[in-house]
Coordinates of C-alpha atoms in Angstrom, one line a residue:
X1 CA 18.2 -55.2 5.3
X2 CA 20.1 -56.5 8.2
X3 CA 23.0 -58.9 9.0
X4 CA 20.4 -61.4 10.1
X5 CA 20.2 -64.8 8.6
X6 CA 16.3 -65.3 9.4
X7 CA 15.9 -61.9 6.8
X8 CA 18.2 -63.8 3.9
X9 CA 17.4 -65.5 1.3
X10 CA 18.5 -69.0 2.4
X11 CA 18.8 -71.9 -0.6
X12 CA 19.2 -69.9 -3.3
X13 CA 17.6 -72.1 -5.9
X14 CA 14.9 -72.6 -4.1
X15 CA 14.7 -68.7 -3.3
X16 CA 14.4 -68.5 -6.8
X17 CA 11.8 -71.1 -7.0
X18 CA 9.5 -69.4 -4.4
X19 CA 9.2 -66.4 -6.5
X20 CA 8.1 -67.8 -9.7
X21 CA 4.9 -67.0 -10.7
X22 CA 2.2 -67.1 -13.8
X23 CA 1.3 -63.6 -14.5
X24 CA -0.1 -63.9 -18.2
X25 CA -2.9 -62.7 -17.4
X26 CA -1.2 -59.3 -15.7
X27 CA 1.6 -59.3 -18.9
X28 CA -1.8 -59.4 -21.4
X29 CA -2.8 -56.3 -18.9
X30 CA -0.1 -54.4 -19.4
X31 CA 0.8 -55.4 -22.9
X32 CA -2.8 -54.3 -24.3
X33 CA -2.0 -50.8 -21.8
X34 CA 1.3 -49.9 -23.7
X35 CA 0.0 -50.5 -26.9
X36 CA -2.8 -48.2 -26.4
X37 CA 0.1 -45.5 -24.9
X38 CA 1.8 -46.1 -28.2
X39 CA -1.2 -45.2 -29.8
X40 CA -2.1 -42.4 -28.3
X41 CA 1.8 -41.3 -28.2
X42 CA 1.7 -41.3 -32.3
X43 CA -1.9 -39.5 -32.0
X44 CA -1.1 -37.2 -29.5
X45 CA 2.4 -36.0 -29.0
X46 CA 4.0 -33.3 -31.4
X47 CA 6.7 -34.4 -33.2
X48 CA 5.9 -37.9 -32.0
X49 CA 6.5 -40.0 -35.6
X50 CA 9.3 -37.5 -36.7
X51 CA 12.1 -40.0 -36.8
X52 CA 9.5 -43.0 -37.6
X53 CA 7.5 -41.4 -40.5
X54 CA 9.4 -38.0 -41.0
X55 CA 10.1 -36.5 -45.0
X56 CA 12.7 -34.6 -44.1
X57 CA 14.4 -35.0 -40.8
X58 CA 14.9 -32.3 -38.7
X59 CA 18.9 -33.2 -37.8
X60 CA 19.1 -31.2 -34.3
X61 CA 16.1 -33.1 -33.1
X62 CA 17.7 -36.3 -33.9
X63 CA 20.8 -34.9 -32.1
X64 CA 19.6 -33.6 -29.2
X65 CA 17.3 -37.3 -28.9
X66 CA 20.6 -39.2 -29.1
X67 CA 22.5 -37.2 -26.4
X68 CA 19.6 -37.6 -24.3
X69 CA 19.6 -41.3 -24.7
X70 CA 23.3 -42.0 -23.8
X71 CA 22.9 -39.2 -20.7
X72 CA 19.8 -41.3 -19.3
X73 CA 21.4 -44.7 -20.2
X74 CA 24.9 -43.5 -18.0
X75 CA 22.9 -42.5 -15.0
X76 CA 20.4 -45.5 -15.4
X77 CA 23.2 -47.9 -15.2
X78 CA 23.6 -47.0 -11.5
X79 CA 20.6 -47.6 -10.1
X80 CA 20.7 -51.8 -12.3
X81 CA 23.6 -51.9 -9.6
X82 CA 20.9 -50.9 -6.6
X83 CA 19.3 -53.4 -8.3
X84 CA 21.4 -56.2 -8.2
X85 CA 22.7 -55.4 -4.5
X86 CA 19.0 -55.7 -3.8
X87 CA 18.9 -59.7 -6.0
X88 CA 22.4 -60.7 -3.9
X89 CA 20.2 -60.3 -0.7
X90 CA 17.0 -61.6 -1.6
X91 CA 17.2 -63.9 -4.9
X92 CA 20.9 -64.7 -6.2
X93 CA 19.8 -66.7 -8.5
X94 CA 18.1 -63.8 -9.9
X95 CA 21.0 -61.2 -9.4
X96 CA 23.4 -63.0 -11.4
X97 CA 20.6 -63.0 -14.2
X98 CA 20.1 -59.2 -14.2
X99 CA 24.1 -58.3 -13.7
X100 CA 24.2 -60.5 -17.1
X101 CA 21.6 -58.0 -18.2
X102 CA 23.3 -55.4 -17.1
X103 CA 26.6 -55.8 -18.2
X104 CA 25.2 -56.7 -21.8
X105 CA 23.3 -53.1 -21.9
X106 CA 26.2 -51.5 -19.5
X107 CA 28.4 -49.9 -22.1
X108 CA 25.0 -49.2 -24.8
X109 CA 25.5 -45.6 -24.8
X110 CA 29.0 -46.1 -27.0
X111 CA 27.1 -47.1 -30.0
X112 CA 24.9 -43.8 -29.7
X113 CA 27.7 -41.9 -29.4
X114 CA 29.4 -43.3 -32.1
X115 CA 26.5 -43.0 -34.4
X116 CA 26.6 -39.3 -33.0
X117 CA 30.6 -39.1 -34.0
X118 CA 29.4 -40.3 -37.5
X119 CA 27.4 -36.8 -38.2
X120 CA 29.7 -34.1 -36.2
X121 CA 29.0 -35.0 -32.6
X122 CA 31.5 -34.7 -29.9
X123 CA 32.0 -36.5 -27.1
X124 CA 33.2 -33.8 -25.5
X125 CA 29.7 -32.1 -26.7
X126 CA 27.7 -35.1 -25.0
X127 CA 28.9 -35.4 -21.9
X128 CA 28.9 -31.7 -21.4
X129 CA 24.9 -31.4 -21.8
X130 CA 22.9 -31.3 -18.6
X131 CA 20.1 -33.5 -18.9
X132 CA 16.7 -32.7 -19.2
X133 CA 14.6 -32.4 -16.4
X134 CA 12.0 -35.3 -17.2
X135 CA 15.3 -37.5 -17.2
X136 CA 16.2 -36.0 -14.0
X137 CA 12.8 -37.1 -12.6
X138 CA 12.4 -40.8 -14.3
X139 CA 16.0 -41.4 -12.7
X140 CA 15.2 -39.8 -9.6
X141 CA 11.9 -42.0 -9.8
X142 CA 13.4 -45.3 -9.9
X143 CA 16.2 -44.1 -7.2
X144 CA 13.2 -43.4 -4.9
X145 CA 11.8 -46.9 -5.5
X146 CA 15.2 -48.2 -4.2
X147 CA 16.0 -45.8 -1.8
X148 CA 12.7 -46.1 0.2
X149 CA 10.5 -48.2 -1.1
X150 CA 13.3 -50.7 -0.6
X151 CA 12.0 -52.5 -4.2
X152 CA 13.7 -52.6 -7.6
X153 CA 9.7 -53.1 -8.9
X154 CA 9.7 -49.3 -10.2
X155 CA 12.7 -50.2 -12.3
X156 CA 11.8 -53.5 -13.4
X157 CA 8.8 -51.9 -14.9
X158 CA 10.5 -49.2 -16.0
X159 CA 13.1 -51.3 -18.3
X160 CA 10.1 -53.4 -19.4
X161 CA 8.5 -50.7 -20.6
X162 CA 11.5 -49.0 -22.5
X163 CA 12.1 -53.1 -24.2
X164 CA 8.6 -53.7 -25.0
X165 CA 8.1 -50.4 -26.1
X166 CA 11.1 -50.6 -28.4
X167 CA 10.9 -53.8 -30.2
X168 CA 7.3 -51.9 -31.3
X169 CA 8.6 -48.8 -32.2
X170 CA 12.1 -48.7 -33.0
X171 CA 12.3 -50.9 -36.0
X172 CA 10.5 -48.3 -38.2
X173 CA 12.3 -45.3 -36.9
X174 CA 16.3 -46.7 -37.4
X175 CA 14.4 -48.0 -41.0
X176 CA 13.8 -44.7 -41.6
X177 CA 17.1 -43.3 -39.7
X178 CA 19.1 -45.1 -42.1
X179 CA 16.9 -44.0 -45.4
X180 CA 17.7 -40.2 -44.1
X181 CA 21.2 -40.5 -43.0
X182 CA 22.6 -43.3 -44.5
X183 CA 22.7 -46.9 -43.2
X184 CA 26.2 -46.5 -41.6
X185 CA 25.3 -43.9 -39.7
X186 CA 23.1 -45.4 -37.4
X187 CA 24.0 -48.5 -36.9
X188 CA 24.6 -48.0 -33.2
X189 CA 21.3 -48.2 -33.0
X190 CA 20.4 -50.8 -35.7
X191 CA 22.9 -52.9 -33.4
X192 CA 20.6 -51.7 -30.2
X193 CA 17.5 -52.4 -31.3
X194 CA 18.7 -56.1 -33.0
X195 CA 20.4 -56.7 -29.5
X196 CA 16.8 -55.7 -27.8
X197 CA 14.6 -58.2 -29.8
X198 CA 17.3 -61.4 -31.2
X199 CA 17.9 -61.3 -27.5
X200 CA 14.4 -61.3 -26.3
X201 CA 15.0 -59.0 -23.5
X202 CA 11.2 -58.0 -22.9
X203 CA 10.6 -61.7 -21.6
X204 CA 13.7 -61.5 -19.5
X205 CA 12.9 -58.7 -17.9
X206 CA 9.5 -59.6 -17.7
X207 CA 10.4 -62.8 -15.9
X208 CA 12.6 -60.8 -13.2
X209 CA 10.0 -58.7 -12.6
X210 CA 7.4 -61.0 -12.1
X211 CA 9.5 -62.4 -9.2
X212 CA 8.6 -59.3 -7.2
X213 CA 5.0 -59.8 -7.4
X214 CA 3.3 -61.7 -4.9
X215 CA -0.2 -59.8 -4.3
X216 CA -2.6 -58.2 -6.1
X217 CA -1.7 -54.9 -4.2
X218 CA 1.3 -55.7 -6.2
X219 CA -0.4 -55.9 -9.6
X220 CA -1.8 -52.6 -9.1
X221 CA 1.6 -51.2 -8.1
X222 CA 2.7 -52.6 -11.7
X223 CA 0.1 -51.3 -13.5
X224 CA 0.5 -47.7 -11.8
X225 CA 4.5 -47.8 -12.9
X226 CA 4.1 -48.0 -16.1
X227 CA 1.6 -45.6 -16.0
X228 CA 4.1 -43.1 -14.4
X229 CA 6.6 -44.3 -16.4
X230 CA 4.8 -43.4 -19.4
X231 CA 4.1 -40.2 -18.5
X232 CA 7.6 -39.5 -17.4
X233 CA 8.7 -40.5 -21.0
X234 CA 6.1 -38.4 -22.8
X235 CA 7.1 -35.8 -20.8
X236 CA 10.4 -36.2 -22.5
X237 CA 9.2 -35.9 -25.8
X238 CA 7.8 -33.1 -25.1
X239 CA 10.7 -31.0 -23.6
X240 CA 12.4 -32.3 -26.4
X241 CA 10.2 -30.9 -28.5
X242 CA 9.8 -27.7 -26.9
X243 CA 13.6 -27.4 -26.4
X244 CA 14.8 -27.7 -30.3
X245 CA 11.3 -27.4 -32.6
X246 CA 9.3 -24.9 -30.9
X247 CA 10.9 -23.1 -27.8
X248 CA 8.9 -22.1 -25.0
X249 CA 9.3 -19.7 -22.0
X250 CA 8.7 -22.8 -19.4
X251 CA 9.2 -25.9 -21.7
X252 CA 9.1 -28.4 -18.9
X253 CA 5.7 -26.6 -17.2
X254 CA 4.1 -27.2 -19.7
X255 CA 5.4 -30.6 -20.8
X256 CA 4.6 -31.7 -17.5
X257 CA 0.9 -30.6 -17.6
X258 CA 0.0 -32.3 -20.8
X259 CA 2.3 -35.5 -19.7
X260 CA 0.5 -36.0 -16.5
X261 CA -3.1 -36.5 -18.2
X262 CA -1.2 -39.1 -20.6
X263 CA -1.6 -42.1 -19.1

């Protein structure tokens, strides 16, 4: 974006105003499409409803899961700053809304790491583990929304998808977390997930995200995020999976064949 004022956003508050929008009918979409991800996520990933359901919990899973959060939550944190250089340009209004957002998720990864310290983890131990390679390409996925698509939409979606898909999900798994471990030691993410729904983030985010939808060509893009989205994440699982439960040759070849028929 240039130096020009004709490309700004003008009156802020009424910047903001011109890109509000009623898109029930597109969250109801998307809200019935993750459920059925979730779904199938239970029914058809390995390992899927260890930490939600699991007897007896397999501790390096739980590890490795937990190192990979904070390692994706660090590098995510840089692209929300894309994002809100891309809000000071366009919608203000809006950018001081999501650096809020941002600054109340900015420093997450501490109570991971803590709960992490609580069973034997280093920091040390954390920060030296190279990410997986499906987190390598979800970051590198909402960097290229940024970067050339010139739209935080990718990572809008994105973060909807990881706070919808939490306040479903991550109840029962901490409730079992803290059966398994002890409640103390997890209460990093107890805190997380309490911050996720008392704060009602998956309406925020929704109602930042809606502000870049103006077309139905931008619908569809919506819809096809959080269908790559998903498949990024289930490609997660499953390097996870194949990485600590049952080792493979090529973990991520195959993780990315199954993953990409997901959604």
């Amino acid at each position: 974006m240039t130096d020009d004022p004709r490309s700004w956003y003008g009156d802020p508050r009424a910047a903001a105003a011109a890109r509000t929008a009623d898109l029930g009918a597109l969250r109801t979409q998307v809200d019935d499409l993750l459920d059925a991800m979730i779904n199938k996520f239970y029914a058809e990933i390995p390992y899927a409803d260890h930490q939600a359901r699991g007897e007896e919990l397999n501790l390096e899973y739980y590890k490795r899961h937990n190192i990979e959060t904070i390692l994706r939550l660090r590098r995510k944190r840089t692209i929300d700053a894309l994002a809100i250089n891309y809000f000071t340009k366009r919608d203000p209004v809006r950018g001081a809304a999501w650096a809020h957002y941002v600054e109340d998720e900015m420093l997450h990864d501490e109570w991971f790491a803590g709960d992490l310290g609580r069973i034997g983890v280093t920091k040390d131990e954390i920060y030296s583990t190279d990410p997986f390679q499906a987190t390598k390409l979800l970051t590198g996925y909402l960097q290229y929304g940024m970067e050339f698509e010139g739209t935080p939409l990718a990572l809008l979606c994105s973060v909807y998808f990881v706070e919808y898909t939490t306040t479903k999900t991550q109840p029962s798994w901490v409730k079992n977390l803290e059966e398994k471990l002890g409640r103390e030691k997890v209460a990093g993410a107890r805190r997380h997930v309490g911050t996720d729904i008392d704060d009602e983030h998956a309406d925020f985010v929704w109602g930042v995200l809606t502000s870049l939808v103006s077309s139905t060509e931008d619908e569809a893009k919506v819809i096809q995020h959080m269908r790559i989205v998903a498949n990024l994440w289930v490609a997660y699982f499953l390097e996870l999976y194949q990485a600590v439960v049952a080792p493979a040759k090529n973990s991520f070849e195959a993780a990315g064949s199954l993953a990409g028929r997901f959604a």
